CSV table of C-alpha atoms and ligand atoms in Angstrom, one decimal:
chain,number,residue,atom,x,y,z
J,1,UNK,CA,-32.5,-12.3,7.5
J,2,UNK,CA,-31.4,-12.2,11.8
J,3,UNK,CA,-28.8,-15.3,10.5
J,4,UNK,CA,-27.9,-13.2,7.6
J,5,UNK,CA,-27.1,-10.8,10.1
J,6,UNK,CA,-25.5,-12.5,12.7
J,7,UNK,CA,-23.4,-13.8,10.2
J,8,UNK,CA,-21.8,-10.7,9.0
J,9,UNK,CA,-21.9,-9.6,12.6
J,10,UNK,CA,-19.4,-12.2,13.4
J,11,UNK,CA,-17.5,-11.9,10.1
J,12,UNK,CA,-17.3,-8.3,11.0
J,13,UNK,CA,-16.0,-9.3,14.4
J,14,UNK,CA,-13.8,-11.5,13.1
J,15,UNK,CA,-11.9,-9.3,10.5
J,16,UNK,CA,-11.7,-6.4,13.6
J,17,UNK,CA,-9.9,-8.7,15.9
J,18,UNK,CA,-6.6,-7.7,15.5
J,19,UNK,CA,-3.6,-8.7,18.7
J,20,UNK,CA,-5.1,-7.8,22.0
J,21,UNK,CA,-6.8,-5.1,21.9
J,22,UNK,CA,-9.4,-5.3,19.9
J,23,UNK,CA,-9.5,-3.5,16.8
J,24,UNK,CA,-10.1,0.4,17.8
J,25,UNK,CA,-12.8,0.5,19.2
J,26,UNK,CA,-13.2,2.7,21.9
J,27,UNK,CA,-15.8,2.6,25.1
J,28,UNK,CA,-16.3,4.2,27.8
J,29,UNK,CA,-17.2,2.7,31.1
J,30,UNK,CA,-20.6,3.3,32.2
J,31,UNK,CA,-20.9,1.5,35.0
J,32,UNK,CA,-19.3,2.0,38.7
J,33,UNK,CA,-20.5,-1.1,40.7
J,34,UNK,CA,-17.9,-2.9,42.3
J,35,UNK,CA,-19.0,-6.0,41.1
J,36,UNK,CA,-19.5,-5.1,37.3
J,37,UNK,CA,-15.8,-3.7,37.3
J,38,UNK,CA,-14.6,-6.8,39.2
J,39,UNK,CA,-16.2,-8.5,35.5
J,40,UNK,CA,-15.1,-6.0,33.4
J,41,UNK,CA,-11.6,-5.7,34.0
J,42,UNK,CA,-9.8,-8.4,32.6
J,43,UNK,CA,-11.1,-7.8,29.3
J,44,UNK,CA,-10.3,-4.0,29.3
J,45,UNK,CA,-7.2,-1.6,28.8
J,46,UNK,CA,-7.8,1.8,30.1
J,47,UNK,CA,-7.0,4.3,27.4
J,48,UNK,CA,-7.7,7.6,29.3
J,49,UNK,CA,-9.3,8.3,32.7
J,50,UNK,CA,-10.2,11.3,34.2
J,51,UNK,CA,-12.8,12.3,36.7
J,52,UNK,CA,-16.1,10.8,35.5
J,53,UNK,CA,-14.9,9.9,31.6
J,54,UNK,CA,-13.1,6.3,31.7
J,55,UNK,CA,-12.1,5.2,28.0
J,56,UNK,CA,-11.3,1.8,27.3
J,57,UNK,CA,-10.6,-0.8,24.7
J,58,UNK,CA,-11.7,-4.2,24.4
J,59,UNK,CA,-9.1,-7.4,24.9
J,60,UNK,CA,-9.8,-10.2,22.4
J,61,UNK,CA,-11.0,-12.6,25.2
J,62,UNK,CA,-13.5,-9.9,25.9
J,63,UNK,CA,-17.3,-11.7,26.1
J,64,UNK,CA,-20.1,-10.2,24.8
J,65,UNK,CA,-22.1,-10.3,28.2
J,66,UNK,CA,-19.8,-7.3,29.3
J,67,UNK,CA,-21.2,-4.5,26.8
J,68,UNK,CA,-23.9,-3.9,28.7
J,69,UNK,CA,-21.4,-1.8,31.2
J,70,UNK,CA,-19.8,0.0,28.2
J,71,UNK,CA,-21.2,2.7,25.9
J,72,UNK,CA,-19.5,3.1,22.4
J,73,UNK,CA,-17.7,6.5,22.1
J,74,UNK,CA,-19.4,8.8,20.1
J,75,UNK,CA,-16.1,11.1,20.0
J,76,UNK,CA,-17.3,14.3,21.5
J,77,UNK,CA,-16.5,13.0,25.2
J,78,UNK,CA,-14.1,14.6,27.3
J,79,UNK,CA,-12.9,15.9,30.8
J,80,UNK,CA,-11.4,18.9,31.3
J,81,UNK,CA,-10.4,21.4,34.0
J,82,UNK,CA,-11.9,24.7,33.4
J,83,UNK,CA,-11.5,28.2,34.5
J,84,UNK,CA,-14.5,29.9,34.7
J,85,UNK,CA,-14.7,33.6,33.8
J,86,UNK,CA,-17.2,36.4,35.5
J,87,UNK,CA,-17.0,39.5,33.0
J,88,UNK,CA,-19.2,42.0,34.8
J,89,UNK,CA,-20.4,44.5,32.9
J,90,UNK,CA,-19.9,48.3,34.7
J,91,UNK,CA,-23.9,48.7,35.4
J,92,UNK,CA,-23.7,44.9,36.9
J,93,UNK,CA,-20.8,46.6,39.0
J,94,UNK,CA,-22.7,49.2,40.2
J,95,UNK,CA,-25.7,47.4,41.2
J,96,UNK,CA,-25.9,45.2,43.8
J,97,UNK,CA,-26.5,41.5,43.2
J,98,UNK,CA,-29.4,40.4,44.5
J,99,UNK,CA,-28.3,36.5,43.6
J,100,UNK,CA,-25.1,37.3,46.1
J,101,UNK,CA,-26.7,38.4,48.8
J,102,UNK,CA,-29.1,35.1,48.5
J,103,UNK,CA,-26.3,32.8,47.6
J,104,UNK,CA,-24.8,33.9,51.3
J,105,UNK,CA,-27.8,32.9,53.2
J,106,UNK,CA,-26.3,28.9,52.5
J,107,UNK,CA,-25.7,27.5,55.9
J,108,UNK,CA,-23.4,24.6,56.4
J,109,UNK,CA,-24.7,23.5,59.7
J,110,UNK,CA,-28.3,23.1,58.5
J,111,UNK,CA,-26.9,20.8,55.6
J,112,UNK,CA,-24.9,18.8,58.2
J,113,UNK,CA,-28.1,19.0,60.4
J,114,UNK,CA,-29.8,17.2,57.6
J,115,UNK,CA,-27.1,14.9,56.5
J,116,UNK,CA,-27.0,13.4,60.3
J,117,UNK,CA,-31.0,13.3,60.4
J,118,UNK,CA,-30.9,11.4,57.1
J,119,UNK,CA,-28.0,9.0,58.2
J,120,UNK,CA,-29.9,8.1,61.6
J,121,UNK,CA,-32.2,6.1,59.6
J,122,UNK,CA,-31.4,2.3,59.6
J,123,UNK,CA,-31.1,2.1,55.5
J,124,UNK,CA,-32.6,4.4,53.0
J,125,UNK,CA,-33.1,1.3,50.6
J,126,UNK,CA,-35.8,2.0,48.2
J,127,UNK,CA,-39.1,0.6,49.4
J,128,UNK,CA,-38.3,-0.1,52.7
J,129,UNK,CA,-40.0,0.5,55.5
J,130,UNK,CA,-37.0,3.7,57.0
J,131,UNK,CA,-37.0,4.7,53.3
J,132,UNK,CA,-40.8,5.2,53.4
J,133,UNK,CA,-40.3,7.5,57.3
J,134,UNK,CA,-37.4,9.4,55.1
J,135,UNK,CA,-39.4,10.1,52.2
J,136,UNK,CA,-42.0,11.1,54.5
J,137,UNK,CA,-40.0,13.2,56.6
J,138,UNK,CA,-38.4,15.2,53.9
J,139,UNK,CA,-41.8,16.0,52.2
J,140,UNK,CA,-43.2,17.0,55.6
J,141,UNK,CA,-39.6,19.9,55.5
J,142,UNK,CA,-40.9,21.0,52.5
J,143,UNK,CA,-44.3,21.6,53.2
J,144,UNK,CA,-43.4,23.0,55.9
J,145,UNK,CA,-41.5,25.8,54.6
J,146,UNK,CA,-44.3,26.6,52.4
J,147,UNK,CA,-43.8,24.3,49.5
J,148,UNK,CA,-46.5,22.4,47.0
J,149,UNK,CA,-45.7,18.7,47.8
J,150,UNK,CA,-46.6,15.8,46.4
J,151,UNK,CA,-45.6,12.0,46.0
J,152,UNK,CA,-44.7,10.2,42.6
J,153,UNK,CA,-44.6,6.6,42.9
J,154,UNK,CA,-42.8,4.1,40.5
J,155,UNK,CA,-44.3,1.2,42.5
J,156,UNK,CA,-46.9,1.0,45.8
J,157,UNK,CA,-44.1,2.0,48.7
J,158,UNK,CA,-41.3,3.3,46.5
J,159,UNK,CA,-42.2,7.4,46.1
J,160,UNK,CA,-40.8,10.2,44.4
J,161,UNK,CA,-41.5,14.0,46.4
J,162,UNK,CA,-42.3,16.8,44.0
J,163,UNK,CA,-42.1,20.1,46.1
J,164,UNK,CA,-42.8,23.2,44.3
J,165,UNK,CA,-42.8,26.8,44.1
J,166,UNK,CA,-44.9,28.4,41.6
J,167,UNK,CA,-44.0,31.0,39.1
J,168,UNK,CA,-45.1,34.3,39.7
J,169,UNK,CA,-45.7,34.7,35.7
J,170,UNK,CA,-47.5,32.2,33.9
J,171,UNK,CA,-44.7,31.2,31.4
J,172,UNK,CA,-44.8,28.0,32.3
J,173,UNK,CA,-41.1,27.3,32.4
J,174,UNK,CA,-39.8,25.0,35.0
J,175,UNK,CA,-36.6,24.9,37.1
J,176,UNK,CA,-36.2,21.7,38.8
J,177,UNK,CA,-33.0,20.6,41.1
J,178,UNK,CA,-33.0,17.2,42.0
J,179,UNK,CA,-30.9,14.5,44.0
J,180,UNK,CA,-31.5,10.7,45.6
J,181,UNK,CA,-33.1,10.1,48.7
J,182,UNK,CA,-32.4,6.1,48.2
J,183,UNK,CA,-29.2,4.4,49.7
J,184,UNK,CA,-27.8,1.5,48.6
J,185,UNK,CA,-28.8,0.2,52.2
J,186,UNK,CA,-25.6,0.1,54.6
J,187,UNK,CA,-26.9,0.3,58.6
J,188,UNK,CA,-27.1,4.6,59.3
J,189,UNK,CA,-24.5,5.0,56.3
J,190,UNK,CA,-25.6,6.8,52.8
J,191,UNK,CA,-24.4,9.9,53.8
J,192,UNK,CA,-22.5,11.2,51.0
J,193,UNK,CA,-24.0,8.8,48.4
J,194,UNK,CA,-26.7,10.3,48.8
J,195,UNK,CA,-28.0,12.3,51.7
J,196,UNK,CA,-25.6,14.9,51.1
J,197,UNK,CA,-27.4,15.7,48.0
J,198,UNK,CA,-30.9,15.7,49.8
J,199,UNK,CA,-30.3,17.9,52.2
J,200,UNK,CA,-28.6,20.5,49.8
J,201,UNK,CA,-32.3,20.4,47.9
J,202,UNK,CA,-33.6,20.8,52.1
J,203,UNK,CA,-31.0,23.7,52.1
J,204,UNK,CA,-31.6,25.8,48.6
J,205,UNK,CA,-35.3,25.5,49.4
J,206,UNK,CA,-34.9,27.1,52.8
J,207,UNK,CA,-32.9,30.3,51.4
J,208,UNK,CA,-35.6,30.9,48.7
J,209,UNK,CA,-38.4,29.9,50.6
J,210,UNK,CA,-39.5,34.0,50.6
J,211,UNK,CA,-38.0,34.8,47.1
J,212,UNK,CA,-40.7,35.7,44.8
J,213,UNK,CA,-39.5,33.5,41.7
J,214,UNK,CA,-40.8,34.2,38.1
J,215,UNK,CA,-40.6,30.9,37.0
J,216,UNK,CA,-41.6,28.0,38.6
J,217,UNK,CA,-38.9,26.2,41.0
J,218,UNK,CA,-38.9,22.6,41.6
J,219,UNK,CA,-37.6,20.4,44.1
J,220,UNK,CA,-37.6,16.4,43.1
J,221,UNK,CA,-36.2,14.2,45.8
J,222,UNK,CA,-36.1,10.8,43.5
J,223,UNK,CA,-36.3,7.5,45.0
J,224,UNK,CA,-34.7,4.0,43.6
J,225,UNK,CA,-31.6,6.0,42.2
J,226,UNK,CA,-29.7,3.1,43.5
J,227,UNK,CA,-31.9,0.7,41.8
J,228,UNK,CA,-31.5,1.3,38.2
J,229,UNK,CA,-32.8,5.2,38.2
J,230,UNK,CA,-35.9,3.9,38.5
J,231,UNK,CA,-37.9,7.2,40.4
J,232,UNK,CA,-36.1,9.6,38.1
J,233,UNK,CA,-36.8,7.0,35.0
J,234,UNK,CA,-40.7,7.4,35.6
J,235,UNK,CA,-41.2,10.9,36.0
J,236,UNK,CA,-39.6,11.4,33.2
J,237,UNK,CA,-41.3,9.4,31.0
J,238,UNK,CA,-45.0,10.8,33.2
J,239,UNK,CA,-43.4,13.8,32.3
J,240,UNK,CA,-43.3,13.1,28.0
J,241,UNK,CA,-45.9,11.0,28.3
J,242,UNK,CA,-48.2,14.2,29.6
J,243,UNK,CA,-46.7,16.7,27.1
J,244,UNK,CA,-44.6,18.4,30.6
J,245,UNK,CA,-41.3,17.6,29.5
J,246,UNK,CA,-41.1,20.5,27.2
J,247,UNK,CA,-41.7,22.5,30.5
J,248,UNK,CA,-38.3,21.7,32.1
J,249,UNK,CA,-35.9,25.4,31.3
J,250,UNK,CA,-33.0,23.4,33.2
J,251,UNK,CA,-32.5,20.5,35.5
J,252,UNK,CA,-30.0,19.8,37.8
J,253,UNK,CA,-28.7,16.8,39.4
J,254,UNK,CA,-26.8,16.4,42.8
J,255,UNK,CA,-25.5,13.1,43.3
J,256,UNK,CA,-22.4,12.6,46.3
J,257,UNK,CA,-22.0,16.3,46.8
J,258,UNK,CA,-20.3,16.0,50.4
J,259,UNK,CA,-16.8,14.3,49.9
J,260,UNK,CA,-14.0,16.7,49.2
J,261,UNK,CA,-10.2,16.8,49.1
J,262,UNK,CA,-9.4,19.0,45.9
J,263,UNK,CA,-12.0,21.8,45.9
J,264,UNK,CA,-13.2,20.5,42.7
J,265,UNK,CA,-16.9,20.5,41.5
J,266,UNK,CA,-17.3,17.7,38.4
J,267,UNK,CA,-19.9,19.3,36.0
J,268,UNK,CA,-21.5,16.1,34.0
J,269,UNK,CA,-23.7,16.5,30.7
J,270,UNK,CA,-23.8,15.2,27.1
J,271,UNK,CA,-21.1,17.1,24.2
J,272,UNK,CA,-24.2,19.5,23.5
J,273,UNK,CA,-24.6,21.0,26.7
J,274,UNK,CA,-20.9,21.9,26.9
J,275,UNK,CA,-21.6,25.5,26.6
J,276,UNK,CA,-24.2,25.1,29.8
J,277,UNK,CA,-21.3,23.5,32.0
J,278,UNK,CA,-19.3,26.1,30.8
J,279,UNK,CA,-21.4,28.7,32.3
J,280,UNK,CA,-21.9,27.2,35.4
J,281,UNK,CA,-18.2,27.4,35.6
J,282,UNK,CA,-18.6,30.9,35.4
J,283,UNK,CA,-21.0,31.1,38.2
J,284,UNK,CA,-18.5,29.0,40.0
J,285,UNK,CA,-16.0,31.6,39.8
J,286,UNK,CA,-18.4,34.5,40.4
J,287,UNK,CA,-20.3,33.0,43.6
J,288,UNK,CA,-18.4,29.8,45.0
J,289,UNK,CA,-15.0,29.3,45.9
J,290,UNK,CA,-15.1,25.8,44.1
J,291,UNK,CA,-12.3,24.9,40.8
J,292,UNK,CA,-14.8,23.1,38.0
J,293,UNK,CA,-14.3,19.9,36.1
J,294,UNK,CA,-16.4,19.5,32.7
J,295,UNK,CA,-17.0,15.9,31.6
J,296,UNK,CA,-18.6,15.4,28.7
J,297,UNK,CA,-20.2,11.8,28.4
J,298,UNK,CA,-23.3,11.5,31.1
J,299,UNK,CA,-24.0,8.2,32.8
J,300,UNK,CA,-25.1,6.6,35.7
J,301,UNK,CA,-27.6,8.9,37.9
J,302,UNK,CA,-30.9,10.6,37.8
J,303,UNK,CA,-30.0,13.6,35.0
J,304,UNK,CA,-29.6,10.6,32.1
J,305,UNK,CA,-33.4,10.0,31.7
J,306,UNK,CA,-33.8,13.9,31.1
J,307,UNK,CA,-31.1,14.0,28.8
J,308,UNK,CA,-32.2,11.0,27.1
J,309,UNK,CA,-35.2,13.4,26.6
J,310,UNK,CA,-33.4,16.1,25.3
J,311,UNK,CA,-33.7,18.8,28.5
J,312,UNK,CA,-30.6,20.8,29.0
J,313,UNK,CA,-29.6,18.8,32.1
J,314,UNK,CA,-26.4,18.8,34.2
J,315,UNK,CA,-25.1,16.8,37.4
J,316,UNK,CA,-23.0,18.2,40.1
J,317,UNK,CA,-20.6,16.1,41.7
J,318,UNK,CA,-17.4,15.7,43.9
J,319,UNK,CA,-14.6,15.2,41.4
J,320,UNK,CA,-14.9,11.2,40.5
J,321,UNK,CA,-11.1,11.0,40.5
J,322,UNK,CA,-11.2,11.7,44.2
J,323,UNK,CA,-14.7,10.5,45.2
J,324,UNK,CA,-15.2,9.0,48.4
J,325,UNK,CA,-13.3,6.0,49.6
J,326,UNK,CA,-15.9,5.4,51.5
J,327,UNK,CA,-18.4,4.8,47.9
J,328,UNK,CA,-21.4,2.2,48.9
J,329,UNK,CA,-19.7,0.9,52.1
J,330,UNK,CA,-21.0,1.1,55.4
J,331,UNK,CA,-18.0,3.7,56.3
J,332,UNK,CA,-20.0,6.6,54.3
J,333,UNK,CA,-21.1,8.6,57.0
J,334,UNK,CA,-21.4,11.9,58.1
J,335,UNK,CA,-18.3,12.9,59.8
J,336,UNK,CA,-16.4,11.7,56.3
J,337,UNK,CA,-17.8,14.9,55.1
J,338,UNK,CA,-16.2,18.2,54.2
J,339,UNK,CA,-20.0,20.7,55.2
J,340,UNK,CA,-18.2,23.8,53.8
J,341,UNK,CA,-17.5,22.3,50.1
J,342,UNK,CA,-21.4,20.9,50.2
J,343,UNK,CA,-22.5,24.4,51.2
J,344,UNK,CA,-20.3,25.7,48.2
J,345,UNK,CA,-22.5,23.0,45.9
J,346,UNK,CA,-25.3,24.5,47.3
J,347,UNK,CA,-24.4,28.2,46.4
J,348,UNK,CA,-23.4,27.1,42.6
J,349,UNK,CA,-26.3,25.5,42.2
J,350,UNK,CA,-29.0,28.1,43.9
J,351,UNK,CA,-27.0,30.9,41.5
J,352,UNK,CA,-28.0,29.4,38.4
J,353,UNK,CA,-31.3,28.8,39.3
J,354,UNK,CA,-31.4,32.0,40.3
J,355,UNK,CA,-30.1,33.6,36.9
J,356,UNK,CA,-32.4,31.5,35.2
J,357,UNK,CA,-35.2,33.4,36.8
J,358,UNK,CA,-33.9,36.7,36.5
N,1,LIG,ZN1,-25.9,8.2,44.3
C-alpha cells in the first residue's frame, strides 16, 4: 500500500512539473534562519512578500528535504496595512477611561532599564548557566511586585516563569502575555530578539501590579524559544494535557518588540482570528500612537503552539519588512533600540488586556 502510494505520489509529481516553477503550488516560508534561507533559495521564486507573509513557488530542481521550511498555502493568508477605528460611544465620552489613565503609567526608561540588565548577561542561551541567573532574576521582579511565581521546566535547567495575578471573580478565565527570555547566545547581545519583549512583560506587570483585575492575568516568560519553541511547546501541551487550556480568554505574544524605523506594529495570527487583530488595531488607534500591520499566516515563535490549540492568540511584532539588521548577530543590542516604540507595544498590549477584563 506505502509503494502504491509513493508511486502515485511521484506520478502526481511528475504530471505537476511543468517549466520552472513548479506547477502552482504556492508556500509560504516559515522559516527565518539564515542558514535554512541560504538552502532554500535557489529552489524558490518569491511570489509576494510583505511584513511577516513570504509566498513562494517551488523551481523544478527544488529537493524534497527543503519542505520542512515551507507550509502549503491554505489561501486565507495575507498582510495588510490597517487603519484602526475607535468609535466611542457619547457615555464612553463622558466618562473617563480608566484603561487611559493606566495605559499612561508605561515608562520607557524602566523598559530600557530592563533591556540593559538583560543584555549584561554573557548569553541568554537556553540552559546555560547566565540563562538560569536571568530566569532567576526576572522571577525574583515578579515576586517582588507581588506576583504568584513559579517555574515550568521542559528539561532539568531550562525553565519557564509563570507569574500571576489572580482573578478577583472566580470565572476562571485567563489572560496571559508572554515573550522569550532565551537568546540565540551572542556575548551581552539579545536585546531586541528578545529582551525587549521581556522586559515589556517586567513593564505591564509593574503598571497593574495594584489594579484589582477580574480575571486572572498571567505573565509567562518562556524559555528555549530559540530552540524550537520548546518552553512555550510544553506548557502548552501541560496546559491540554490538564484540561487548562480551555482556561486561556486570550494570549499574547511579544517577540522583537524594540527595533523601529516605520512606527509600525505587525499583528500575527491564523485567517480566523482576523477579526481579533482587527480590534487590536482599534486599540492602537485609541491608546498608542503605533500604524498596524495584520498578517494572516502565524509561524515561527511561542503564540503557534497555542494556536495549534485553538486559543485566540496573537503576536506583536516590529514590522518584519523592517526588522532589525541587527537579527541573531552579536550587534543586537540595546542602544539599536527605539524605548519609545517598545513603550507604545507595551500600552497596546496592557489595553487589551485591560478590556478584556473590563
Ligand atoms: Zn525571538
Amino acid at each position: 500500500m506505502k509503494n502504491l502510494t509513493l508511486l502515485l505520489l511521484g506520478l502526481g509529481l511528475f504530471l505537476n512539473m511543468g517549466p520552472s516553477p513548479r506547477g502552482n503550488d504556492f508556500f509560504q516560508v516559515i522559516t527565518s534562519h539564515p542558514h535554512d534561507l541560504e538552502q532554500l533559495s535557489p529552489h524558490i521564486e518569491t511570489v509576494y512578500q510583505n511584513g511577516r507573509l513570504w509566498v513562494v513557488q517551488l523551481k523544478v530542481s527544488a529537493p524534497k528535504n527543503i519542505l520542512g521550511h515551507l507550509r502549503p498555502l491554505g489561501g486565507h493568508e495575507k498582510s495588510y496595512l490597517h487603519l484602526g477605528q475607535w468609535i466611542s460611544s457619547k457615555s464612553q465620552k463622558m466618562k473617563r477611561d480608566p484603561i487611559k489613565s493606566l495605559v499612561a503609567k508605561v515608562d520607557q526608561e524602566e523598559i530600557r532599564r530592563d533591556v540593559e540588565e538583560l543584555a549584561s548577561y554573557r548569553t541568554r542561551a537556553a540552559g546555560t548557566a547566565d540563562n538560569q541567573l536571568a530566569v532567576k532574576a526576572v522571577a525574583g521582579r515578579f515576586s517582588d511586585m507581588g506576583y504568584q511565581v513559579n517555574e515550568i521546566c521542559y528539561r532539568p535547567g531550562a525553565c519557564s516563569i509563570i507569574a500571576e495575578k489572580k482573578g478577583l471573580t472566580s470565572g476562571g478565565e485567563v489572560l496571559m502575555i508572554m515573550g522569550h527570555i532565551d537568546s540565540v547566545g551572542e556575548d551581552f547581545a539579545g536585546a531586541d530578539d528578545n529582551a525587549s519583549g521581556t522586559a515589556v512583560l517586567l513593564e505591564m506587570a509593574r503598571v497593574i501590579k495594584d489594579y484589582s483585575n477580574k480575571k486572572t492575568i498571567r505573565f509567562f516568560v518562556t524559555n528555549g524559544e530559540e530552540l524550537g519553541l520548546l518552553g512555550a511547546k510544553h506548557y502548552a501541551k501541560h496546559l491540554s494535557d490538564t484540561n487548562k487550556i480551555q482556561e486561556l480568554a486570550l494570549v499574547i505574544n511579544m517577540d522583537m518588540v524594540g527595533y523601529n524605523s516605520n512606527g509600525i506594529v505587525e499583528l500575527e495570527t491564523n485567517p480566523k482570528y482576523e477579526k481579533l487583530a482587527q480590534w487590536f488595531s482599534d486599540l492602537a488607534a485609541r491608546y498608542t500612537t503605533l500604524k498596524t500591520k495584520i498578517t494572516l499566516g502565524a509561524w515561527g515563535s511561542d503564540h503557534v503552539p497555542f494556536l495549534e490549540k485553538n486559543v485566540p492568540t496573537l503576536l506583536t511584532i516590529e514590522d518584519w519588512s523592517t526588522k532589525t539588521p541587527c537579527y541573531h548577530l552579536a550587534c543586537d543590542t540595546p542602544d539599536t533600540l527605539n524605548y519609545s516604540y517598545a513603550a507604545e507595544i507595551a500600552k497596546l498590549n496592557l489595553s487589551a488586556v485591560l478590556s478584556k477584563d473590563i
